[in-house]
XYZ file of C-alpha atoms in Angstrom:
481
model
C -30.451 25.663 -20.650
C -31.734 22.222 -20.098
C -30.472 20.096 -16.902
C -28.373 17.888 -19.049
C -26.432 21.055 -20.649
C -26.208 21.866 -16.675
C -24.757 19.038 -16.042
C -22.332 18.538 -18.828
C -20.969 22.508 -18.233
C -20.028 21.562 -14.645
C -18.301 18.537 -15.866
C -16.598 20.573 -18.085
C -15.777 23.462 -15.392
C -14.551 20.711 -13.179
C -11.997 19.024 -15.511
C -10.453 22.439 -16.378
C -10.070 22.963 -12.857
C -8.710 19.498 -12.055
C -6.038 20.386 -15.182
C -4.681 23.187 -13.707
C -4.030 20.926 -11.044
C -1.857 18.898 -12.179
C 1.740 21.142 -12.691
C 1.077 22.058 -9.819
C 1.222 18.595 -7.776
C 3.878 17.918 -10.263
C 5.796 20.602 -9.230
C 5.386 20.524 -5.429
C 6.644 16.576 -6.121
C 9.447 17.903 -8.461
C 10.810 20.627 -6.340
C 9.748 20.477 -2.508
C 9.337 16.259 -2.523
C 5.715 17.195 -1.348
C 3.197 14.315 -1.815
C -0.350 16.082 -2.514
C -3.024 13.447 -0.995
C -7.025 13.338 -1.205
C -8.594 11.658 1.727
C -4.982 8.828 1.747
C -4.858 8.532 -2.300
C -2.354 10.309 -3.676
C -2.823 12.888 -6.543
C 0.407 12.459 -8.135
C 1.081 11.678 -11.986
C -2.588 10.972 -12.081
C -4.962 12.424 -15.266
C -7.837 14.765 -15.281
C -9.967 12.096 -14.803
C -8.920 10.269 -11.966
C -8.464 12.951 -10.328
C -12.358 14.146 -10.464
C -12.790 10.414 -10.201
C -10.725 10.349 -6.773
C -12.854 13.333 -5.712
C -16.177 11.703 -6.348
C -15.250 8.431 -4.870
C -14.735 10.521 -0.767
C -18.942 9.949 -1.259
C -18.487 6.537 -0.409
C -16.480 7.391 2.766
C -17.321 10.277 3.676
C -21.125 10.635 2.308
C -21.302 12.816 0.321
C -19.054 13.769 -3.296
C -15.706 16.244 -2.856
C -15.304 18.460 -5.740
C -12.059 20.186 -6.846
C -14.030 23.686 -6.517
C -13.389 22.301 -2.779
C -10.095 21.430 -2.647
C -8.117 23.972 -5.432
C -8.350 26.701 -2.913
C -5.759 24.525 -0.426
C -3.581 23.566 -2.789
C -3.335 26.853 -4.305
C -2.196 28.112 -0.839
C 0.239 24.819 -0.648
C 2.249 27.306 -3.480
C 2.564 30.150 -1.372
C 4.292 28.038 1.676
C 7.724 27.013 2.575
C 7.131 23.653 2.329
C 9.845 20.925 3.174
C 9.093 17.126 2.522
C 5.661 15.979 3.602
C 2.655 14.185 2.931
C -0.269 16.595 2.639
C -4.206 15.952 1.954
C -6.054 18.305 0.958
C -9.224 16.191 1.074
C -8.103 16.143 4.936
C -7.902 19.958 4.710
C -11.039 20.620 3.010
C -13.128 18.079 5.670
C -11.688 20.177 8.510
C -12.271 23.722 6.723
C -15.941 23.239 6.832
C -15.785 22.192 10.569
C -13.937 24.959 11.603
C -16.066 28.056 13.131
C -13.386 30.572 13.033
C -13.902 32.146 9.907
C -10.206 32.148 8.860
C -9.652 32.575 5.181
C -8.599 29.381 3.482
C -4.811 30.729 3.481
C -4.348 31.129 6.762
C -6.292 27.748 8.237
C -4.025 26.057 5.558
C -0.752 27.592 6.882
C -1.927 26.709 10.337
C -2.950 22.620 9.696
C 0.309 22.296 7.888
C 2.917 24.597 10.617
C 4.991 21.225 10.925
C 5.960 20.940 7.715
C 6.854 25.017 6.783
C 9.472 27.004 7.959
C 12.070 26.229 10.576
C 9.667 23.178 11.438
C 10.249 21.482 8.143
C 12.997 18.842 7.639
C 15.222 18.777 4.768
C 15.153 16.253 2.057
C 17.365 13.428 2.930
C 19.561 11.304 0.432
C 18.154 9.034 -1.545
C 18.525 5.086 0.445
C 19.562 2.589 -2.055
C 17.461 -0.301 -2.400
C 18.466 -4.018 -3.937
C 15.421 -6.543 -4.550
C 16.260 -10.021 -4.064
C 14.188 -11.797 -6.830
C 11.870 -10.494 -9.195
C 8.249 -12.225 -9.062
C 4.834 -10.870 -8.888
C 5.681 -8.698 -5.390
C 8.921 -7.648 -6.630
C 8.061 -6.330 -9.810
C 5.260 -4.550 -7.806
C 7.585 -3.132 -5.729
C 9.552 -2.008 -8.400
C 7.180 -0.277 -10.237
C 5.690 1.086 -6.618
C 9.943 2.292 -6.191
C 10.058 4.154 -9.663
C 6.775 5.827 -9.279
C 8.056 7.067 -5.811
C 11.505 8.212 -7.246
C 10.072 11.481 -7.802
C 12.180 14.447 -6.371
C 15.447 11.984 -6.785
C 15.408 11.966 -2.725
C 13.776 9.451 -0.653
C 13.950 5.386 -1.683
C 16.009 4.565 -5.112
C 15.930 1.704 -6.571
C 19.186 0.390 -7.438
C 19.080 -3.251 -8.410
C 17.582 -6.482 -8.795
C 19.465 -10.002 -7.934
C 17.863 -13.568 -10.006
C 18.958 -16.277 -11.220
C 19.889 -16.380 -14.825
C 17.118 -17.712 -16.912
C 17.883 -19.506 -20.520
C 18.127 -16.821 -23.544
C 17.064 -13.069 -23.321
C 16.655 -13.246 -19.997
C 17.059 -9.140 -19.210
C 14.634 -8.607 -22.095
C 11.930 -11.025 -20.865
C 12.255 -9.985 -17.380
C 11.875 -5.941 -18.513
C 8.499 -6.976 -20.623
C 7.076 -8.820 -17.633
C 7.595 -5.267 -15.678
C 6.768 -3.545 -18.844
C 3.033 -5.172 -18.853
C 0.957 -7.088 -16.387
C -2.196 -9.563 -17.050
C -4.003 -7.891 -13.859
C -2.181 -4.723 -13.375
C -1.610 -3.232 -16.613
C 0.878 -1.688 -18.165
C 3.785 0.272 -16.790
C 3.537 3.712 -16.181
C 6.111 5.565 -17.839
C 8.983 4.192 -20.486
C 11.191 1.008 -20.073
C 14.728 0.413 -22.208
C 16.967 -2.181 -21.897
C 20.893 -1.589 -21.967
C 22.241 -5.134 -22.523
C 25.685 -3.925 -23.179
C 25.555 -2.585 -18.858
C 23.265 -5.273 -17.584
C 20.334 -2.657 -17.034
C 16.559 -2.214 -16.980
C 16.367 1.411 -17.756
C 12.877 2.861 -16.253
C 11.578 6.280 -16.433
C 15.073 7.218 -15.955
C 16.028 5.315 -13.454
C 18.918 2.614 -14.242
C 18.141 -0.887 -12.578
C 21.740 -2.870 -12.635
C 20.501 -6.806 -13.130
C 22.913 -8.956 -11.034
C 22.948 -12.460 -11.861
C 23.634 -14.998 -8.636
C 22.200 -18.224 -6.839
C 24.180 -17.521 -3.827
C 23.337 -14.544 -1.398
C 27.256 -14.288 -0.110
C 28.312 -14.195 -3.763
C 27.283 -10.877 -4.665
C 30.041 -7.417 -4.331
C 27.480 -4.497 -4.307
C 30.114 -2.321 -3.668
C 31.360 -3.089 -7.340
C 27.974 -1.870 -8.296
C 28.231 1.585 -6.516
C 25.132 0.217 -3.634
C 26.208 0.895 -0.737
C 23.833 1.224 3.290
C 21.405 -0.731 0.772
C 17.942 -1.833 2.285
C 17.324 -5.456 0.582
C 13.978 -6.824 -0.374
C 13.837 -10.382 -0.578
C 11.064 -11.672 -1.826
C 11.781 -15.061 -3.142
C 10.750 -16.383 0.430
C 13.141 -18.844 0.714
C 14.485 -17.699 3.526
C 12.423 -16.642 6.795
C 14.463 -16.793 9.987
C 17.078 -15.154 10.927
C 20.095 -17.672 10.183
C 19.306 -17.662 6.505
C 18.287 -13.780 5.619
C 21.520 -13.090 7.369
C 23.636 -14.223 4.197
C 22.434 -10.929 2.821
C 24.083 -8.834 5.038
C 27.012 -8.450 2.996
C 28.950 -4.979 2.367
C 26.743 -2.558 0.892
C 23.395 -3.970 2.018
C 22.373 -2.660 5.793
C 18.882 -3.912 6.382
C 16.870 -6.656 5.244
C 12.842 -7.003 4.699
C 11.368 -9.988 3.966
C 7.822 -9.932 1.987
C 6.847 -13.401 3.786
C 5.897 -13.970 7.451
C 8.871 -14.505 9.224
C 10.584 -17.243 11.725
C 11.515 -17.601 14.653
C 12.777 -14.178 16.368
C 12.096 -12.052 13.147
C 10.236 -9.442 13.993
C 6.649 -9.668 11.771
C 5.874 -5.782 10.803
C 2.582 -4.692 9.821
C 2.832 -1.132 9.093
C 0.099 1.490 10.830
C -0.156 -1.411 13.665
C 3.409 -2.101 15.385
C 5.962 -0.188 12.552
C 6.725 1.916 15.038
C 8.136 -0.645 17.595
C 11.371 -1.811 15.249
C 14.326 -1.029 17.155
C 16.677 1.727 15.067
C 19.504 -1.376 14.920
C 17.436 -3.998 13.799
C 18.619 -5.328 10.525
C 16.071 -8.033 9.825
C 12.358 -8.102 10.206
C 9.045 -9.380 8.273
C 6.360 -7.623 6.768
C 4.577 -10.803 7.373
C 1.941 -11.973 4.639
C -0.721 -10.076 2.558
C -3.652 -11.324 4.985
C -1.848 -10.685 8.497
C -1.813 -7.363 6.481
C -5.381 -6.988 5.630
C -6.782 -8.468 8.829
C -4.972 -6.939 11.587
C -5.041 -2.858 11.558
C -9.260 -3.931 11.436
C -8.576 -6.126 14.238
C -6.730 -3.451 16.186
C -9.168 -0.962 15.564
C -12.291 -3.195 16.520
C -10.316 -4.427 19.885
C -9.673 -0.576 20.530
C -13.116 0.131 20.448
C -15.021 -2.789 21.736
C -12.527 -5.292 22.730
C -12.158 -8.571 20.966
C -12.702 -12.051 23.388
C -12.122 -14.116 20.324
C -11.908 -14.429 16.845
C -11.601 -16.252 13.530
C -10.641 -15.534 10.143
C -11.635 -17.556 7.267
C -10.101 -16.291 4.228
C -11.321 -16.669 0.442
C -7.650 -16.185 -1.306
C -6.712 -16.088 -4.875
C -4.434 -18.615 -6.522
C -1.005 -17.987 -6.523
C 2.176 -19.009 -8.034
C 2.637 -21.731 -5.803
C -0.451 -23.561 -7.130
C -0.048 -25.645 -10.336
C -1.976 -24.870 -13.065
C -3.014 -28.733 -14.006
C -2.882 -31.323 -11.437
C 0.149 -32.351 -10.744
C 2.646 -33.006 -7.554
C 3.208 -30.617 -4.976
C 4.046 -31.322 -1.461
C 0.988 -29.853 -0.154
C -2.257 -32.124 -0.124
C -3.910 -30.112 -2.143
C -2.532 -27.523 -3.858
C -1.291 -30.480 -6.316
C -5.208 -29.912 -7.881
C -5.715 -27.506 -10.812
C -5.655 -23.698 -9.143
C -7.622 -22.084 -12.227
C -10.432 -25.293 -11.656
C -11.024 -25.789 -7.951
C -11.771 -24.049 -5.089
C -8.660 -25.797 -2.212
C -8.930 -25.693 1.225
C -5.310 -24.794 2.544
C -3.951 -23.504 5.831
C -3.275 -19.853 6.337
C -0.601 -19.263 9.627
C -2.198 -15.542 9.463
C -4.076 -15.917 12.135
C -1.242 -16.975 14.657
C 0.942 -13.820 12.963
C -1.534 -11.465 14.826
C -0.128 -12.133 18.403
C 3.608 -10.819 16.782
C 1.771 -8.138 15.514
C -0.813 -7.331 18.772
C 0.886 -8.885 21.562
C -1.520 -6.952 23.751
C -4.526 -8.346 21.735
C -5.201 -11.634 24.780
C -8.132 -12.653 22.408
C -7.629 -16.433 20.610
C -7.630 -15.764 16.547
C -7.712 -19.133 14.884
C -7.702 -19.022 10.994
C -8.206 -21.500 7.830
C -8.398 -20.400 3.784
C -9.576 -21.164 0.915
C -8.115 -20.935 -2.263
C -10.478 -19.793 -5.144
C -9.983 -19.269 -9.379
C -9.550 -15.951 -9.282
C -6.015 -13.823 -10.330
C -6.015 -11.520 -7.674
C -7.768 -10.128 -4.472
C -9.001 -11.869 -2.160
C -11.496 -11.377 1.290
C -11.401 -12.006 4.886
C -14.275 -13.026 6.597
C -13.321 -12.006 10.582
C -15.691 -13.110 13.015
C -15.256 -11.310 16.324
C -16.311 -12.287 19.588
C -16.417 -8.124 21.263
C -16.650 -7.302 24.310
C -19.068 -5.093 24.768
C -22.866 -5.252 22.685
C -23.222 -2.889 20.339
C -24.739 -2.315 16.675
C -23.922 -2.522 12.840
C -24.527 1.682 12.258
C -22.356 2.459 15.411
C -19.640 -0.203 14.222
C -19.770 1.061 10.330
C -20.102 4.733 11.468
C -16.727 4.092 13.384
C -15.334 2.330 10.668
C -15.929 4.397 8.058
C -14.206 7.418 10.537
C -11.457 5.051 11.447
C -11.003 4.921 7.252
C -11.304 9.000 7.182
C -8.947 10.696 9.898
C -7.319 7.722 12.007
C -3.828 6.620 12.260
C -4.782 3.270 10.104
C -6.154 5.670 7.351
C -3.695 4.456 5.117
C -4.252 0.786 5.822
C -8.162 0.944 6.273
C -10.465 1.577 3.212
C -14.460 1.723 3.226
C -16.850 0.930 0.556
C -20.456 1.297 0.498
C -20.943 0.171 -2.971
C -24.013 -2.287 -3.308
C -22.564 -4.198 -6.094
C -18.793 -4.214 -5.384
C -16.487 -7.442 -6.167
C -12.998 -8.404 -6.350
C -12.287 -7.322 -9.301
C -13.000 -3.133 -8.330
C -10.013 -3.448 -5.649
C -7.893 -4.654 -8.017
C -4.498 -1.643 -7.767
C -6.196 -1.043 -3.600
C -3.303 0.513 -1.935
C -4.994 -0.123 1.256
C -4.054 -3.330 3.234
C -7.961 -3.587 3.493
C -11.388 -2.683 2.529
C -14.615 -2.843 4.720
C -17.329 -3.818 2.690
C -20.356 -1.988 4.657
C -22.475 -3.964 3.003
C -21.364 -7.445 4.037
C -21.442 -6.064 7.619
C -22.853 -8.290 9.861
C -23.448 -7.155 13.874
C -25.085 -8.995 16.441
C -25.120 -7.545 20.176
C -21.476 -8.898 20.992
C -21.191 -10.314 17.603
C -19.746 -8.935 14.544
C -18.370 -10.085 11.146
C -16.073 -7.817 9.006
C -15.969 -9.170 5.241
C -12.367 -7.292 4.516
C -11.358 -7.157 0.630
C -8.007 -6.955 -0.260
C -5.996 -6.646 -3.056
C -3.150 -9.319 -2.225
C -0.535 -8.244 -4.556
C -0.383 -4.492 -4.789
C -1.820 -3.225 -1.532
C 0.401 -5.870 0.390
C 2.938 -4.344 -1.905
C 2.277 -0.852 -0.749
C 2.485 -1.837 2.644
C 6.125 -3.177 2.338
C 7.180 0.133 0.809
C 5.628 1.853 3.794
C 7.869 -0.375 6.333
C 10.890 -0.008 3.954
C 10.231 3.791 3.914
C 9.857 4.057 7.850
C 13.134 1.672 8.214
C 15.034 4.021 5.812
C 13.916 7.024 7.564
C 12.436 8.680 4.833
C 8.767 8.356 5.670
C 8.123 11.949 5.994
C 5.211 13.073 7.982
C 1.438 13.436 7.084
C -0.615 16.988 7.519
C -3.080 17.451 8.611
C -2.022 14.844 11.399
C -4.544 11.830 11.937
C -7.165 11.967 14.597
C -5.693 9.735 17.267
């Protein structure tokens, strides 16, 4: 047998293998709301190919290629578990397998790294948390999507409605396409119907009640069934407290704001400070997509090395607030054609971080520029540390802060020579360290973060609404603190 017929029978052994995967994520989903992960990236309602695909990519973070030879064992002994609601990766359990000089058959390491989750340990599956979104743009039609595909079990986060303005003729219809397909996120996952006659978006199941108002106190959710609602407003034109107060009307309980917020709203960025919201706080920030991307890096640098100083200068893609031709706009520049100039702007990410990291003493200053592109963007942080070190010690830490730390979830790592924006287009992460854009100088270093502006700072405001809600269920095995 030649090399080629080698290869091409292992490919083949390896997608059989990676099928008979998939009823059985599926089912853990379905029945025991358990979320199969590999290495952070969940495995769930994905095909035979992106799964393998998922596998190969751990070479980039963890060196060298994951196969599903390596991983079916776990997840085969996931089956034989009493499982309650959890988050489990089995790219984690695999990693820590081969580390492990114990000799313990894969069953019984397994049952061991995931104890908190089995038994009398687990937690039962909690009621599903209604969930209203407060306009319907590009975030919140990436939330929405981000909702359904998490509606899994029926427990957890349900999405129950969506509150706009009514546009001018077919107005549910047009508004169910633009979730139906997106220019730079494709199309929906699943099957969308529209039930005029009930004022509904029907998706994968799930009905979406469309609730036409201009005026926050206006709206009865109780008529609509929602009731302890969390509220996602993402029309942004409200961020202090004052005004995202009109929300609080019966049936809503908490409100989260996809914009940095004002004045004594608390600004959340979750893996960083999630954990400091008060349990009777019913208004806080997720703050914007590049407090997002630049802080848990920030954090992790300053936990490491220190930071003295620092300053971000972000290269953003246009966005909705830009015109297309020039035109007026009460900014200086973004007036000028988005899709035809590069526009300096101001970004106020930079003062967000001391909401974020009041312990961080360090001065972050910050300035942007807008650049003809759809979607993600990059920080450039330049850090002032304090203490000299080197660029393999700081991506060697990074890439390990990316594998097993807390910030896993918010902290991707790419070693990919030839990587642009366009491959972290769909990034759940809030950021991606581009090793090799990695600049380190004795006491002098310079991330260059990507970050896909749209759907990863999506996925981050689904992680803060999930912890708010209370069901964010755990992760096993836990993350190296």
């Amino acid at each position: 047998m030649t090399v080629n017929e080698d290869s091409f029978t292992n490919w083949k052994h390896r997608e059989e293998i990676a099928e008979s995967m998939i009823p059985i994520i599926g089912k853990l989903q379905r029945e025991r709301d358990v979320t199969v992960l590999l290495h952070s990236r969940s495995l769930v309602n994905k095909s035979v190919v992106s799964i393998l695909k998922t596998h190969r990519f751990a070479r980039q973070i963890a060196g060298s290629e994951l196969s599903v030879t390596d991983t079916m064992p776990f997840l085969r002994a996931l089956t034989t578990l009493d499982l309650g609601p959890s988050q489990i990766d089995i790219g984690m359990l695999a990693a820590m397998y081969k580390t492990d000089d114990r000799g313990l058959p894969v069953e019984e390491f397994t049952a061991e790294a995931v104890a908190g989750a089995t038994g009398a340990n687990k937690i039962e599956c909690r009621e599903p948390r209604d969930v209203v979104l407060y306009g319907f743009g590009r975030i919140g039609r990436l939330v929405a999507r981000l909702l359904i595909e998490k509606a899994g079990s029926g427990n957890g986060l349900r999405l129950r409605a969506i509150v706009v303005r009514k546009g001018a003729g077919q107005d549910l219809v047009k508004r169910a396409s633009l979730l139906r397909r997106d220019s730079i996120h494709g199309q929906f996952h699943g099957t969308i119907t529209v039930d005029e006659a009930n004022s509904a978006i029907v998706a994968n199941g799930n009905e979406i009640k469309v609730i036409y108002s201009d005026d926050p106190t206006s709206v009865d959710y109780p008529a609509y069934g929602i009731k302890n609602a969390i509220l996602i407003d993402n029309t942004g034109k409200w961020r202090d407290r004052e005004g995202l107060s009109q929300h609080l009307q019966p049936g809503i309980d908490k409100v989260v704001l996809t914009a940095p917020g004002k004045g004594d709203v608390p600004n959340v960025v979750h893996g960083v400070n999630h954990d400091m919201i008060k349990p009777d706080e019913q208004i806080l920030s997720c703050a914007s997509c590049t407090t997002n991307a630049i802080v848990p890096p920030l954090k992790a640098m300053a936990d490491e090395y220190g930071v003295l100083r620092g300053h971000v200068e972000t290269v953003h893609s246009f966005t909705n607030d830009q015109n297309l031709l020039d035109n007026y706009h009460k900014s200086d520049r973004r007036g000028r054609s988005a899709p035809l100039n590069m526009v300096i702007t101001e970004t106020g990410a930079a003062s967000a971080v001391a909401k974020a990291l009041p312990d961080l003493k360090a001065t972050i200053t910050g300035s942007s520029i807008r650049v003809p592109v759809p979607d993600v963007s990059i920080a450039i942080l330049s850090l002032r540390l304090g203490r000299e070190t080197n660029r393999e010690d700081v991506l060697d830490y990074l890439r390990e802060v990316s594998l097993t730390s807390p910030l896993k979830r918010q902290i991707d790592f790419t070693n990919a020579p030839d990587a642009v924006s366009s491959d972290f287009i769909g990034s759940r992460h809030a950021s991606i360290v581009d090793a090799g854009a990695t600049k380190v100088d004795g006491d002098n270093a310079i991330l260059y973060l990507w970050y896909d502006n749209e759907f990863g700072y999506s996925c981050q405001v689904i992680r803060v609404v999930q912890h708010v809600s209370g069901v964010e269920y755990p992760t096993y095995p836990a993350p190296l603190v």
